[in-house]
mmCIF file of C-alpha atoms in Angstrom:
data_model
loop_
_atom_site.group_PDB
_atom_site.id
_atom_site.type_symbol
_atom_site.label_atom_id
_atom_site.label_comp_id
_atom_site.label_asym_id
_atom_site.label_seq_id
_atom_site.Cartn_x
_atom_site.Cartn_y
_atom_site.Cartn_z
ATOM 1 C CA UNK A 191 134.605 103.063 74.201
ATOM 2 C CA UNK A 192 135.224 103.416 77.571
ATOM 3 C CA UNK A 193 137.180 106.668 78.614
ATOM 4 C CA UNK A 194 137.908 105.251 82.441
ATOM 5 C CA UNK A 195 139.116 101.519 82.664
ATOM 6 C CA UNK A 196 138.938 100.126 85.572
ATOM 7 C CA UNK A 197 140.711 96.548 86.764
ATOM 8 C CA UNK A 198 139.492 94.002 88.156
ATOM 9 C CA UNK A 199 136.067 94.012 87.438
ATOM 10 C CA UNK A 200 135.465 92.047 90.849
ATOM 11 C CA UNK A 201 138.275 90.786 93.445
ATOM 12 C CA UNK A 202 137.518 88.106 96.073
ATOM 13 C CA UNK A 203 140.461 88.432 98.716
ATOM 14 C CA UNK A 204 141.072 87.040 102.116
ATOM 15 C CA UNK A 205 140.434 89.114 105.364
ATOM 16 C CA UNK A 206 143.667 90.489 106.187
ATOM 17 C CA UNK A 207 145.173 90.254 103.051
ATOM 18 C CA UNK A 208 146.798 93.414 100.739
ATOM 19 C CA UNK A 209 144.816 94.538 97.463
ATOM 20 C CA UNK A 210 144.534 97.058 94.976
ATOM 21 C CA UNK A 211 142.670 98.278 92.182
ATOM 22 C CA UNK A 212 143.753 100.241 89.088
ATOM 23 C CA UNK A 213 142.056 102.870 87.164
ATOM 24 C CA UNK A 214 143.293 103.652 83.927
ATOM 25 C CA UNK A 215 142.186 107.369 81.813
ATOM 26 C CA UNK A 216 142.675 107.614 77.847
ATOM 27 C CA UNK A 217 143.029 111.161 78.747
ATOM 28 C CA UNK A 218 145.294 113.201 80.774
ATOM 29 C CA UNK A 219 143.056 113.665 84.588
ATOM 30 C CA UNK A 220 142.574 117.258 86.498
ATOM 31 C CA UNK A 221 140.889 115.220 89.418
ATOM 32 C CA UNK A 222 140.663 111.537 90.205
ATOM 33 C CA UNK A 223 138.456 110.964 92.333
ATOM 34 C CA UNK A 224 137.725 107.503 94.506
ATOM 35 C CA UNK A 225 134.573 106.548 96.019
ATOM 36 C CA UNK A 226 133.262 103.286 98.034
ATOM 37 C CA UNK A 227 129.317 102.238 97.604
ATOM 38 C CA UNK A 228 127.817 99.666 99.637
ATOM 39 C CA UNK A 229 125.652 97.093 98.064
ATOM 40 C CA UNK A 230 121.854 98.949 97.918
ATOM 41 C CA UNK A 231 123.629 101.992 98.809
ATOM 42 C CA UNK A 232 124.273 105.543 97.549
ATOM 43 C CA UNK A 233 128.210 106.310 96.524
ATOM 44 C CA UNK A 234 130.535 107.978 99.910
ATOM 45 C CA UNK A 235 133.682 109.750 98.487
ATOM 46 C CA UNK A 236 137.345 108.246 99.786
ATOM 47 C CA UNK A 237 139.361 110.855 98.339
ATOM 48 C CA UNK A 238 140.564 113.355 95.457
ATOM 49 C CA UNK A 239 143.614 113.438 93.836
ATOM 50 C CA UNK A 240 145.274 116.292 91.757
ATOM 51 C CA UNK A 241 148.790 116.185 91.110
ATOM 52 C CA UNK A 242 151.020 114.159 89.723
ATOM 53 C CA UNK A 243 152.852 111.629 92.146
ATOM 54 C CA UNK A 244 150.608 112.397 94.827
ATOM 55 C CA UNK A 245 149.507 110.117 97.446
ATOM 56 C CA UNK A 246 146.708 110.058 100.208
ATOM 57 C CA UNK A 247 145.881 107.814 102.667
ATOM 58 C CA UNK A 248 142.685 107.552 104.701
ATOM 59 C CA UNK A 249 143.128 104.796 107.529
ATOM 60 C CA UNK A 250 144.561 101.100 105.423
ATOM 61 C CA UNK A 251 143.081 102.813 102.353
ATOM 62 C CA UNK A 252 145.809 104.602 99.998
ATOM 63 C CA UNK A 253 145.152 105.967 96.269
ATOM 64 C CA UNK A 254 148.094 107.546 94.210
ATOM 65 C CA UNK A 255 147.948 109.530 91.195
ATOM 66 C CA UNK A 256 151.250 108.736 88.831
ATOM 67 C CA UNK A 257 153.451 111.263 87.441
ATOM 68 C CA UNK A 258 151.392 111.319 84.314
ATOM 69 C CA UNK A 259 148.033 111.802 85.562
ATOM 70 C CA UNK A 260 146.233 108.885 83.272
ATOM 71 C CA UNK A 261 146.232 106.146 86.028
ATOM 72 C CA UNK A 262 145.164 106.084 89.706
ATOM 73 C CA UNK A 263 145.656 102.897 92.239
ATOM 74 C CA UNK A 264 143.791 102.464 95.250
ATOM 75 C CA UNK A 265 145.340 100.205 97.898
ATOM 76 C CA UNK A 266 144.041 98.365 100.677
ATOM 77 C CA UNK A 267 146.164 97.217 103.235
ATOM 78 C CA UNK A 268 145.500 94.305 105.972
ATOM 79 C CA UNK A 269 141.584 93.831 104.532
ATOM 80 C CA UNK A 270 138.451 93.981 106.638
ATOM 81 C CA UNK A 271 134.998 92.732 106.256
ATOM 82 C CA UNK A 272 134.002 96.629 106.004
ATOM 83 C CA UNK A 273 136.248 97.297 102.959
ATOM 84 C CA UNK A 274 133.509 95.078 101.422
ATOM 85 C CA UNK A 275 131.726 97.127 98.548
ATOM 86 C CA UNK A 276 132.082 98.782 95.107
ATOM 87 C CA UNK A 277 135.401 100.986 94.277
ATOM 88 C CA UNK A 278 134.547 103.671 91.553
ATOM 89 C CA UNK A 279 136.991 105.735 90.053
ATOM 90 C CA UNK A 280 135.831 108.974 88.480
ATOM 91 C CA UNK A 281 137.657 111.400 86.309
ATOM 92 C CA UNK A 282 137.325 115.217 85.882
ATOM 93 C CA UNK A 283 138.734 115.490 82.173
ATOM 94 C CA UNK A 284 137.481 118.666 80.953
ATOM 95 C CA UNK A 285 137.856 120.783 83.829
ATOM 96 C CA UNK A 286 134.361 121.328 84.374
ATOM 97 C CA UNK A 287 131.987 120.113 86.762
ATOM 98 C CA UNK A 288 131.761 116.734 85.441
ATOM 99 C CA UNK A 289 132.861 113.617 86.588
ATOM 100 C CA UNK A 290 133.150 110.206 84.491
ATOM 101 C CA UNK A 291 133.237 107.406 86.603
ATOM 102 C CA UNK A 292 134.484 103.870 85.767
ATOM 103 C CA UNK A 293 132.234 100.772 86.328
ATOM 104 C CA UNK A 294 133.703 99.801 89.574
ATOM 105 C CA UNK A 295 135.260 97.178 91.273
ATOM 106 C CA UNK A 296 133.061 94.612 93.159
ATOM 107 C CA UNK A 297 135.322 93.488 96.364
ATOM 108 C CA UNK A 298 134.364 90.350 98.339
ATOM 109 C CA UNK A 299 136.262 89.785 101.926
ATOM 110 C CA UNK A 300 136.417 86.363 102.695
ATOM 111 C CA UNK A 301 136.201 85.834 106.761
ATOM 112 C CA UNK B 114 123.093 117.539 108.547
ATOM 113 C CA UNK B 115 120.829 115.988 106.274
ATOM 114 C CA UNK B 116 122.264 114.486 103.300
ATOM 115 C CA UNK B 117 120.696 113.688 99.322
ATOM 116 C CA UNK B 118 117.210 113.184 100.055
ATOM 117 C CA UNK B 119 115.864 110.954 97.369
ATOM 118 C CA UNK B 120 112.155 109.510 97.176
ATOM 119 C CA UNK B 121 111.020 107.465 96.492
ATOM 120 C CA UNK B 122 113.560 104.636 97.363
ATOM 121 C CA UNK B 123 111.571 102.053 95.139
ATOM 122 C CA UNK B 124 109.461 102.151 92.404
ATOM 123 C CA UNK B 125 107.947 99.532 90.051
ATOM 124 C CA UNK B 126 105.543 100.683 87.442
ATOM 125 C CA UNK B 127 104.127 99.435 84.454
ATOM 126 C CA UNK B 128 105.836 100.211 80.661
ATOM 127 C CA UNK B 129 103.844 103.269 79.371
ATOM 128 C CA UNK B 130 103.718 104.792 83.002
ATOM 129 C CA UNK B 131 104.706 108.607 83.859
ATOM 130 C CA UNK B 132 107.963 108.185 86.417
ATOM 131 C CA UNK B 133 108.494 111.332 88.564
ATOM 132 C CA UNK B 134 112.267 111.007 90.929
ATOM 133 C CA UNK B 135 112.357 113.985 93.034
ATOM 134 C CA UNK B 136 115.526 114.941 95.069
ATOM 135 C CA UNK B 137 116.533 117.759 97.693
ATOM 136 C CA UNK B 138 120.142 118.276 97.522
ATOM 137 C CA UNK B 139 122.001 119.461 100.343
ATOM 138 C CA UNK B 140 121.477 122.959 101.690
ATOM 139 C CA UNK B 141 123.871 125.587 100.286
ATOM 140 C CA UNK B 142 125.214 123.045 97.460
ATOM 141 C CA UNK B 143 125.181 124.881 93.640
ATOM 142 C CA UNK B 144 125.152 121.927 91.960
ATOM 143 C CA UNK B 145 123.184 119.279 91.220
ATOM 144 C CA UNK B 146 123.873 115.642 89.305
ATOM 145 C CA UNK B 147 121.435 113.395 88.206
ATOM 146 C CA UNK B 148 122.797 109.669 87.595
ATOM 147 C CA UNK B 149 121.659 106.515 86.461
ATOM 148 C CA UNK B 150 123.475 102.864 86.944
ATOM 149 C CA UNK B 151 123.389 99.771 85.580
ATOM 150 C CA UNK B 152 125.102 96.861 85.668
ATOM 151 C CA UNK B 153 126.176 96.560 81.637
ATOM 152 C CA UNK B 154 126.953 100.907 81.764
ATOM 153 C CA UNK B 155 127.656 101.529 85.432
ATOM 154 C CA UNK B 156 127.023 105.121 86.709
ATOM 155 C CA UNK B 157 126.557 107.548 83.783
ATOM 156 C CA UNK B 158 125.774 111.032 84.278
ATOM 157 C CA UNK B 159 122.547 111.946 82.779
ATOM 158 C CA UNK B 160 122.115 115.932 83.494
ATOM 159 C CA UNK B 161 123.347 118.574 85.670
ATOM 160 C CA UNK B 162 122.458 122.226 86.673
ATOM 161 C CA UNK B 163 124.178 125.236 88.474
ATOM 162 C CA UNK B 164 122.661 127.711 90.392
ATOM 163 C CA UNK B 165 119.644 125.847 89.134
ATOM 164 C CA UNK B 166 120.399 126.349 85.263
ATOM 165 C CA UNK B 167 120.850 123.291 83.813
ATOM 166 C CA UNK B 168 124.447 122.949 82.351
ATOM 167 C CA UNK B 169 124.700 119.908 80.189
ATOM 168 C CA UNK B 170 121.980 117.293 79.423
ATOM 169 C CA UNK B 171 124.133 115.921 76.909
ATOM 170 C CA UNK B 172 123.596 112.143 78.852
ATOM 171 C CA UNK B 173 120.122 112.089 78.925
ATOM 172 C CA UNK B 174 118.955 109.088 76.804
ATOM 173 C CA UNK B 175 116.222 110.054 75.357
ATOM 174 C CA UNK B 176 112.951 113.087 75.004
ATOM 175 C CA UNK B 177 111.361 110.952 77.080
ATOM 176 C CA UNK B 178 113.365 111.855 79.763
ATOM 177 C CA UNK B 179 113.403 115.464 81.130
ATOM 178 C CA UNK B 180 114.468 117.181 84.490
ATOM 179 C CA UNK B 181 113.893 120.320 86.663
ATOM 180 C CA UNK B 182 115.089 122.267 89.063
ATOM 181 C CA UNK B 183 112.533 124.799 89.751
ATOM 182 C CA UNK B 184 114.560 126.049 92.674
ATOM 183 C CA UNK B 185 117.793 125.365 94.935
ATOM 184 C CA UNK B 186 116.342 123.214 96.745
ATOM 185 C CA UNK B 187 114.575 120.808 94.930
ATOM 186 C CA UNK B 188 114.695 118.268 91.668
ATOM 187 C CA UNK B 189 112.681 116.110 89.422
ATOM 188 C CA UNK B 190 113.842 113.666 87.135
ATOM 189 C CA UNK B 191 111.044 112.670 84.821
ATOM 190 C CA UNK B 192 110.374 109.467 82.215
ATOM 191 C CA UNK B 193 107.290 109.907 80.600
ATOM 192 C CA UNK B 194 106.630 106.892 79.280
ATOM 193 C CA UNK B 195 108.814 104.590 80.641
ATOM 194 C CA UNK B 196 109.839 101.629 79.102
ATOM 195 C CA UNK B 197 111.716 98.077 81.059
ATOM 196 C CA UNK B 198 115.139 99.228 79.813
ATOM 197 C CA UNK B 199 114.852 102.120 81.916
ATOM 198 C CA UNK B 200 114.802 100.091 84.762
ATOM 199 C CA UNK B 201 117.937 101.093 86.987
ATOM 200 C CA UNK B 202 119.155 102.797 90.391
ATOM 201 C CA UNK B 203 118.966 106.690 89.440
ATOM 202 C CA UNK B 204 121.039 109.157 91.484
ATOM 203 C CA UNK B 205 121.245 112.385 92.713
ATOM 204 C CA UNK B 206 124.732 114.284 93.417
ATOM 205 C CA UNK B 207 124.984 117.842 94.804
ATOM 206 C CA UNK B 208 127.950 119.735 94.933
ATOM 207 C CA UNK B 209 129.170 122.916 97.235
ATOM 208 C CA UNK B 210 130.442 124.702 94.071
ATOM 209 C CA UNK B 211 130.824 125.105 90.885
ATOM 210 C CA UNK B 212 134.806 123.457 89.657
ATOM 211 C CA UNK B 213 135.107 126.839 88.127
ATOM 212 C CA UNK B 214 135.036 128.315 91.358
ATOM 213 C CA UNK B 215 137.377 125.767 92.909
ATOM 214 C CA UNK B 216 140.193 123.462 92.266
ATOM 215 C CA UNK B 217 138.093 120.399 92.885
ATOM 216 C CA UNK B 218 134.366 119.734 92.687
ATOM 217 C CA UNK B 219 133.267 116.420 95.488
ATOM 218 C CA UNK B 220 129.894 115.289 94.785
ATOM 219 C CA UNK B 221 127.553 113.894 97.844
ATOM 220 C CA UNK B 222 125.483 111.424 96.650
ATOM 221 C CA UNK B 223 122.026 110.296 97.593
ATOM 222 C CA UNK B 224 120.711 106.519 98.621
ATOM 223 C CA UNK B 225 119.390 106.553 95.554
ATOM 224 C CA UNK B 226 116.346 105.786 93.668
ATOM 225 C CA UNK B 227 115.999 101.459 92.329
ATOM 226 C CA UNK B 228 113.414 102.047 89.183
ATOM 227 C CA UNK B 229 111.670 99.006 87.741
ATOM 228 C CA UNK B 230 109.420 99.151 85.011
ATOM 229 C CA UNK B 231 107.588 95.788 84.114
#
């Protein structure tokens, strides 16, 4: 089974349009982490959240951790041709050095 | 600042073939990943070392598969023989430190490696 869920699976969205993705743990998270991969192209980390409740934002991207630490949202406001790409979610569970990463999210921006 | 250097960026070989990945992770990083993706089991980690010890190879498939990291500055990810369902985009991560050290542990990924084995 699959320890990091990750929804939708692909999302086709108008340019300028709001989205987000979800990213769902069986297990309580000590990291979340986001990263975006272009098609062909290695992964480039987004940002890392710890804490319950807490929210970053990096330019119209914004990821929140809720108060339980199992899920994780990433949002996208106003959308670009550039947010184009993969979203993966991974997961430090154990509080080691590993990280479990969902299967992605394959986002389409229609011009 | 060079990133993950990964090479080479393509290789097709035939089933029964030795496959040799090699990676140079960034300068100063302790740790280092090795990943592979598909489409049907997305990224999975297959091995990892610190300090050049490897940590947990729990992930790799199979004895066919085996990895070095002779020192901290260099990698090899070996399949000896391949096989088609092998055939993926394999990975390389390296990390600053190890999470033990710190609260949090970002990995820097390479372009990758796209493996196909006929």
């Amino acid at each position: 089974s699959q320890e990091l869920e990750q929804s939708p699976q692909s999302l086709i969205v108008q340019e300028g349009k709001n989205l987000t993705i979800n990213c769902t743990s069986s297990k309580t998270l000590y990291g979340l982490y986001w990263y975006k991969q272009k098609y062909g192209e290695g992964l480039i980390f987004l940002m890392m959240l710890q804490k319950g409740g807490e929210e970053k934002s990096h330019e119209k991207i914004t990821a929140k951790l809720d108060e339980k630490k199992q899920q994780s949202s990433l949002h996208i406001t106003a959308s670009q041709p550039s947010h184009a790409g993969i979203y993966l979610c991974g997961a430090d569970m154990n509080r080691d050095d590993k990280i479990i990463f969902g299967k992605g999210t394959r986002l389409h921006i229609l011009p | 600042d060079a990133g993950v250097i990964q090479s080479p960026r393509h290789e097709v070989t035939e089933m029964g073939q030795e496959v040799t990945l090699r990676c140079k992770p960034i300068s100063g990083h302790n740790s280092l990943f090795w990943y592979r993706q598909t489409m049907m089991r997305g990224l999975e980690l297959l091995i990892y070392f610190n300090n050049n010890v490897p940590i947990d190879d729990s992930g790799m498939p199979e004895d066919r598969f085996s990895a070095k990291m002779p020192n901290a500055s260099f990698s090899t990810l070996k399949i000896q023989p391949s096989e088609p369902r092998d055939s993926a985009v394999y990975f390389c991560a390296s990390s600053p430190t190890s999470r033990r050290v710190y609260s949090y542990n970002e990995q820097f990924f390479g372009p990758g490696t796209r493996l196909t084995v006929l």
